[in-house]
Coordinates of C-alpha atoms in Angstrom, one line a residue:
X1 CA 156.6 96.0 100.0
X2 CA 156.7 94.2 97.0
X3 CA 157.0 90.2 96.9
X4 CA 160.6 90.2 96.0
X5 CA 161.6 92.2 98.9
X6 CA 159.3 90.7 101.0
X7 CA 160.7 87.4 99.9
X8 CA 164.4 88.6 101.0
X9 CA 163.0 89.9 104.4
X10 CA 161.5 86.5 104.9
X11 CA 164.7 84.9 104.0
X12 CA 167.3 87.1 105.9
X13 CA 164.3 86.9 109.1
X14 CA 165.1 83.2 108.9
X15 CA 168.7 82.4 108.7
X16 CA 169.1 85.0 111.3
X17 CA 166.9 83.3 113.9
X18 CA 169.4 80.4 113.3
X19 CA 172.8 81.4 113.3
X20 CA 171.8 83.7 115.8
X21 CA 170.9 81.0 118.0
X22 CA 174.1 79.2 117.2
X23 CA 176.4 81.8 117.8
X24 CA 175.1 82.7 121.2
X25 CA 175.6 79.1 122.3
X26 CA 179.7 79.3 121.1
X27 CA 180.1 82.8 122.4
X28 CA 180.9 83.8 118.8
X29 CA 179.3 87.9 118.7
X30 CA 181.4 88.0 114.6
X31 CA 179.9 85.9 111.7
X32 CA 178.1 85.5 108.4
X33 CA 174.6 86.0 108.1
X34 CA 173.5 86.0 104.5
X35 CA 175.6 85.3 101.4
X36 CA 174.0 85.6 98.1
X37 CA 171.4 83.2 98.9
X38 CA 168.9 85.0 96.7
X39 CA 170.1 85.6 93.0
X40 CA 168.1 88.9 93.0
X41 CA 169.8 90.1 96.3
X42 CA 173.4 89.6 95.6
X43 CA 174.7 90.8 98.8
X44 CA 176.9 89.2 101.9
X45 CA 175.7 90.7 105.2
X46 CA 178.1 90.2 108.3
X47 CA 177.3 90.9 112.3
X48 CA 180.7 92.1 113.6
X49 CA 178.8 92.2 117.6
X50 CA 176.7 95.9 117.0
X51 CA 177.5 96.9 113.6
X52 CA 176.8 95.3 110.2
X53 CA 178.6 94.9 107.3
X54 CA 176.7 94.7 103.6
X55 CA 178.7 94.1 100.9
X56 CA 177.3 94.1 97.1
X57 CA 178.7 91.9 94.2
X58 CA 178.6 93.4 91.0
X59 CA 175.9 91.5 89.1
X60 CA 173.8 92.1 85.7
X61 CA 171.3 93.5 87.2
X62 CA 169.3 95.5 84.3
X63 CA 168.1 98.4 86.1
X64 CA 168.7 101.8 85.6
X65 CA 170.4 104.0 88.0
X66 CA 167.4 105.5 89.5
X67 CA 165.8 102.3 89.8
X68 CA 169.5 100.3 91.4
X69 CA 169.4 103.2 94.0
X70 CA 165.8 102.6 95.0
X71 CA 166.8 98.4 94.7
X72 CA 169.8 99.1 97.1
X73 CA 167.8 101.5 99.4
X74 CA 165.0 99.4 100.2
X75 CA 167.3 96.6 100.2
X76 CA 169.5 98.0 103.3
X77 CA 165.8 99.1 105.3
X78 CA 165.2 95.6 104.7
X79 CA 168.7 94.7 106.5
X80 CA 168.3 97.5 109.2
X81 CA 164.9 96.3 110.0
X82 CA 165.1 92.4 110.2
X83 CA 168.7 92.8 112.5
X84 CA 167.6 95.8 114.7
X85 CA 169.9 98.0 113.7
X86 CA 170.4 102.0 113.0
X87 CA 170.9 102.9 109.9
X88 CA 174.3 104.5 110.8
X89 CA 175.7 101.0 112.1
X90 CA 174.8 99.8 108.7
X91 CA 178.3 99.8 106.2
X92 CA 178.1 99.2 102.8
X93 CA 181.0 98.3 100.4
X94 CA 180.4 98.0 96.6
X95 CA 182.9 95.0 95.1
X96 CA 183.5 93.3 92.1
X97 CA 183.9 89.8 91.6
X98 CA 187.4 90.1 90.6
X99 CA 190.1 91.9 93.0
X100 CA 193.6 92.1 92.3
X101 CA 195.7 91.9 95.8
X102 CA 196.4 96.0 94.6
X103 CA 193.2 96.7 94.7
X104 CA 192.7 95.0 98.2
X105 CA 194.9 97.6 99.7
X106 CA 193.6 100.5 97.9
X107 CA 191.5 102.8 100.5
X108 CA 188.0 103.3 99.3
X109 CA 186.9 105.6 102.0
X110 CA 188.2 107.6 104.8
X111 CA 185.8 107.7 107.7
X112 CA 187.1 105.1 109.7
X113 CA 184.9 103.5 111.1
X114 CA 187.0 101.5 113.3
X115 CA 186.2 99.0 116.4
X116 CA 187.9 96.4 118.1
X117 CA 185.8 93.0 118.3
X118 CA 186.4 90.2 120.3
X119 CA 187.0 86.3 118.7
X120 CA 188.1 83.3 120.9
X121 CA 188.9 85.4 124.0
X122 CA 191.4 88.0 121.5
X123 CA 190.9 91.1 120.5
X124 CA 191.0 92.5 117.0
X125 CA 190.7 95.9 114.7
X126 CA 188.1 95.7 112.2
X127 CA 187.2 98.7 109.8
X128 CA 184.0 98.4 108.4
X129 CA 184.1 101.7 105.8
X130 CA 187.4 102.1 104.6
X131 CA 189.2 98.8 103.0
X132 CA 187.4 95.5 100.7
X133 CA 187.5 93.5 103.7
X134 CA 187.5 93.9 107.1
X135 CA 190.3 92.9 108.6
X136 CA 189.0 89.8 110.0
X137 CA 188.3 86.8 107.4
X138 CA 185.1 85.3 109.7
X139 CA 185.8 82.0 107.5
X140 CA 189.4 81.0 109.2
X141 CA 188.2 81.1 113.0
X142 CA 188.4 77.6 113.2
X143 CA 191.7 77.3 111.3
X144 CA 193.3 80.2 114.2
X145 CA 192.0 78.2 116.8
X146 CA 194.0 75.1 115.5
X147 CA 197.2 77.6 114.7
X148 CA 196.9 78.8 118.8
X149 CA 196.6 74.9 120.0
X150 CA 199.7 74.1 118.3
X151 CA 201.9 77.0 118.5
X152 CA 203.4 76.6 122.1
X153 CA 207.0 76.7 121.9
X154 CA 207.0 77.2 117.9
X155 CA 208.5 79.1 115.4
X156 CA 205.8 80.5 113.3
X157 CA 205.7 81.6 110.2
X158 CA 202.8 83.7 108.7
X159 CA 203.1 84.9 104.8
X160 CA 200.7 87.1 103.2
X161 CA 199.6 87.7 106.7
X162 CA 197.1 90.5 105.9
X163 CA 196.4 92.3 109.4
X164 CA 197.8 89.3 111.5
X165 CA 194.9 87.9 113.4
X166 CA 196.7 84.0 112.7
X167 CA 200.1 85.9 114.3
X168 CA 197.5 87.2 116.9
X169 CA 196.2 83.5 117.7
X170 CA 199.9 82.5 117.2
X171 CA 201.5 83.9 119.8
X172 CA 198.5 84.1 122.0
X173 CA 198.9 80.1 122.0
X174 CA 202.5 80.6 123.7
X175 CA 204.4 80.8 120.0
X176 CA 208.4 81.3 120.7
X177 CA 208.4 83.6 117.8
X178 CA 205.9 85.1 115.1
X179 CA 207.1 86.2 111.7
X180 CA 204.5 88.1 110.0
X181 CA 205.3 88.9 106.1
X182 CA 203.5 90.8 103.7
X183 CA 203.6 93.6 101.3
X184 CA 201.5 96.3 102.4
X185 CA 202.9 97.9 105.3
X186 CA 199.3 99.5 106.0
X187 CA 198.1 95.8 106.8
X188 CA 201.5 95.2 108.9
X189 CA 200.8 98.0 110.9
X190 CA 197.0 96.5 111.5
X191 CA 199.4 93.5 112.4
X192 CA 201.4 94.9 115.0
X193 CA 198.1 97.2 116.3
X194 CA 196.4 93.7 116.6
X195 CA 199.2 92.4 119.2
X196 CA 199.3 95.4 121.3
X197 CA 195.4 95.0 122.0
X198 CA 195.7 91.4 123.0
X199 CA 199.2 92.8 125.1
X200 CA 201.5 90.3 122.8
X201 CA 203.7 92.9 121.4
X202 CA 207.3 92.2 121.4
X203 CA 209.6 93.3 119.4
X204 CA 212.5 90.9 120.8
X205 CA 210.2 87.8 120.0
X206 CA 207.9 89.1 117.0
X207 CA 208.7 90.2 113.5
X208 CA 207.1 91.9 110.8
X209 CA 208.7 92.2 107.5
X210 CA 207.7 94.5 104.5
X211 CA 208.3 92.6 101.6
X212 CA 207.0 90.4 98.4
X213 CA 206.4 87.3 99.6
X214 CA 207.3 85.5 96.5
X215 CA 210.7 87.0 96.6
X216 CA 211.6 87.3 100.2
X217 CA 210.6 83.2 100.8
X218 CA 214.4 82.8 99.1
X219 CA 216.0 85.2 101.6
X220 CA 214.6 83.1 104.8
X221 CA 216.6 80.6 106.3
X222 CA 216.1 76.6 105.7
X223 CA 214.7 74.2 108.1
X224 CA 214.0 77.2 110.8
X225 CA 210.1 76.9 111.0
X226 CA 208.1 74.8 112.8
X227 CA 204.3 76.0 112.4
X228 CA 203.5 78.1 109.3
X229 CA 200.3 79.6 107.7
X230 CA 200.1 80.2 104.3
X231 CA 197.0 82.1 102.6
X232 CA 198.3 83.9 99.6
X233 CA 195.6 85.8 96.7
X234 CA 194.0 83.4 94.2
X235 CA 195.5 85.8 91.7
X236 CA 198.0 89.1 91.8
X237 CA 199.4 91.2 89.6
X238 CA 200.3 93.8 91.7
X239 CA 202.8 96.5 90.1
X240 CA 204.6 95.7 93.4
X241 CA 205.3 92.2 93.2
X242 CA 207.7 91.4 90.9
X243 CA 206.2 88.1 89.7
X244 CA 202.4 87.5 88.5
X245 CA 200.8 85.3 91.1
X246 CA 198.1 82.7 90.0
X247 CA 197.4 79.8 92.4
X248 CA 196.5 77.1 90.5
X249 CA 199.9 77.7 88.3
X250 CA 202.2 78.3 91.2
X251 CA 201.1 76.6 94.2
X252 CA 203.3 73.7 93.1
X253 CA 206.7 76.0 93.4
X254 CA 205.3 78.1 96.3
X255 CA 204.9 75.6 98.6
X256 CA 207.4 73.4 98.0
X257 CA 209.4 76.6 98.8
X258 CA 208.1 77.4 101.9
X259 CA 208.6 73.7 103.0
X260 CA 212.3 74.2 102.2
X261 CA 212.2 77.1 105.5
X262 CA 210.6 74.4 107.3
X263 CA 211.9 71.7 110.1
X264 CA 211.3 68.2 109.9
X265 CA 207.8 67.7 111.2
X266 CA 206.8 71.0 111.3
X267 CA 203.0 71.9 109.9
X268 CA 202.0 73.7 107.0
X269 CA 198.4 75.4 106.8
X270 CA 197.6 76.2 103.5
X271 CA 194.3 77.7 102.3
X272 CA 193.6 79.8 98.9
X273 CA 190.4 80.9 97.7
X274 CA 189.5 79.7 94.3
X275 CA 186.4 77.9 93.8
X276 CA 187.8 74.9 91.4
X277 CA 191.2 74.2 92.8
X278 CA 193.2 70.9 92.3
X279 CA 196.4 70.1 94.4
X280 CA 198.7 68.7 92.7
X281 CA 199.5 66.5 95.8
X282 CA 202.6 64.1 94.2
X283 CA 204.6 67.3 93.0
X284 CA 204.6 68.6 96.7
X285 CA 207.5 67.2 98.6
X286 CA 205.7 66.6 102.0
X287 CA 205.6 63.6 104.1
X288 CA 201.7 63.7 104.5
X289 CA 198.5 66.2 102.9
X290 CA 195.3 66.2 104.8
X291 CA 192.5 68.2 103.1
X292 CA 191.0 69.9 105.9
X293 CA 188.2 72.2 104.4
X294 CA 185.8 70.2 105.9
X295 CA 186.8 70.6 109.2
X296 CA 187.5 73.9 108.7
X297 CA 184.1 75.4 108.0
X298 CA 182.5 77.6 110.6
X299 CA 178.8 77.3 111.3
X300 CA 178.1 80.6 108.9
X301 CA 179.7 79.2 106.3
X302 CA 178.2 75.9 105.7
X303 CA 177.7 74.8 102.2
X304 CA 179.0 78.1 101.0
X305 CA 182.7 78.0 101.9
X306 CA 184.6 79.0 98.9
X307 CA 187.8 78.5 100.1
X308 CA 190.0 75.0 100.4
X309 CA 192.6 74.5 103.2
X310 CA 195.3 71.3 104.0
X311 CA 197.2 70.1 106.8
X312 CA 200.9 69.6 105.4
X313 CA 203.5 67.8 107.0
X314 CA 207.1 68.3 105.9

């Protein structure tokens, strides 16, 4: 083995033994093991209980194709070996470091590999071979748990709700009603499939609406909400959205907006993923903003949590 990949072995060997250790002791069998910590080995490796999820940025990497498929093969023994695993419970997903929401919901694969995995006590659907992601961001399970201590009695809103674990955690928490929004109806589906398995399904109290959130946030009614979780794309120019989404631009209108559904007092969680973003905290008509990233960030993710989430209070 040569020094580099002896040097990743080492590394992966040792943040393993520690989060390992970690998780046991909160009962948590999902979470981050590796995230780019070597520039040469630009991978993020996640343990979702047996199986094992590798994904691989993009990066400039030199080498020729022979020589990348030799790079990614001994990098994956390398993977299987330190975490114990068979090489058929190893998945690999190729990304690039820029995704458009469209291409988030294209299907890459069809094997469906599909499990249900278990977070807090709930149940949820991961697929490890056919989508981006997995259906379960590991970096909002502290953020869920707050959503399910507060959401007794509430009506909860969830917008760009991807496969619904928050609506999971939601009503889970004793919610009086979920509203789950978002534009891919394969995600909503995920949603509803996530409620069944945790026996929350209910038509009569839960909702789940196909449409573009930007649009459909004019169509809901004011002052109705009293809990709602907002985690749109950093950027989307999906051909089905009518607008062209970027964060930093919009957060300004899109928030005040979804404050306008809101009751007095009720609680906004907001979270986006790019790296260098500023809220503009006089423009939003709230009656308090509490940066919570901080308290936020999951064991796994310490020191490399990307994303930034507040605490608004209408």
């Amino acid at each position: 083995m040569s020094d580099k990949f002896q040097m990743f072995e080492n590394r992966l060997s040792k943040v393993y033994r520690h989060l390992r250790k970690t998780a046991r002791r909160q009962g948590i069998t999902c979470f981050r093991i590796y995230d780019r910590d070597l520039p040469e080995f630009p991978l993020i490796i996640e343990l979702y209980e047996e199986k094992v999820y590798v994904a691989e940025y993009q990066s400039q990497h030199g080498m020729d194709d022979d020589a990348y498929d030799e790079w990614l093969r001994d990098s994956m023994n390398v993977v299987a070996k330190v975490l114990e695993v068979p090489a058929d419970d190893l998945f690999l997903r190729t990304r690039q470091r820029k995704q458009n929401r469209q291409s988030q919901y294209e299907k890459l694969d069809f094997s469906k590999e599909e499990l249900v995995v278990q977070e807090d006590g709930l149940k949820f659907k991961v697929n490890l071979s056919d989508y981006l992601d997995s259906g379960l961001f590991l970096d909002h399970r502290i953020t869920r748990h707050m959503v399910r201590e507060e959401a007794a009695g509430k009506k909860v809103l969830n917008l760009f709700c991807y496969t619904g674990s928050f609506s999971v955690y939601a009503a889970a928490g004793g919610a009086a009603s979920v509203t789950s929004i978002d534009l891919s109806k394969t995600y909503l589906q995920w949603a509803e499939d996530n409620m069944r398995l945790n026996g929350l399904f209910d038509p009569a109290k839960h909702q789940y609406i196909h449409a573009d959130v930007l649009q459909h946030l004019d169509e809901l009614k004011l002052n109705t909400y009293d809990l709602v979780v907002l985690d749109p794309p950093t950027f989307s120019n999906s051909k089905r959205m009518k607008d062209f989404l970027d964060i930093q631009r919009d957060h300004v209108t899109l928030v005040n907006k979804v404050l306008l559904t809101m009751k007095k007092d009720g609680v906004l969680y907001f979270s986006n993923n790019l790296r260098r973003f500023e809220l503009d905290e006089p423009a939003i008509e709230a009656a308090s903003i509490k940066n919570i990233t901080k308290q936020t960030e999951p064991f796994d993710f310490q020191g490399k949590l990307l994303r930034h989430c507040f605490r608004i209070i209408k």
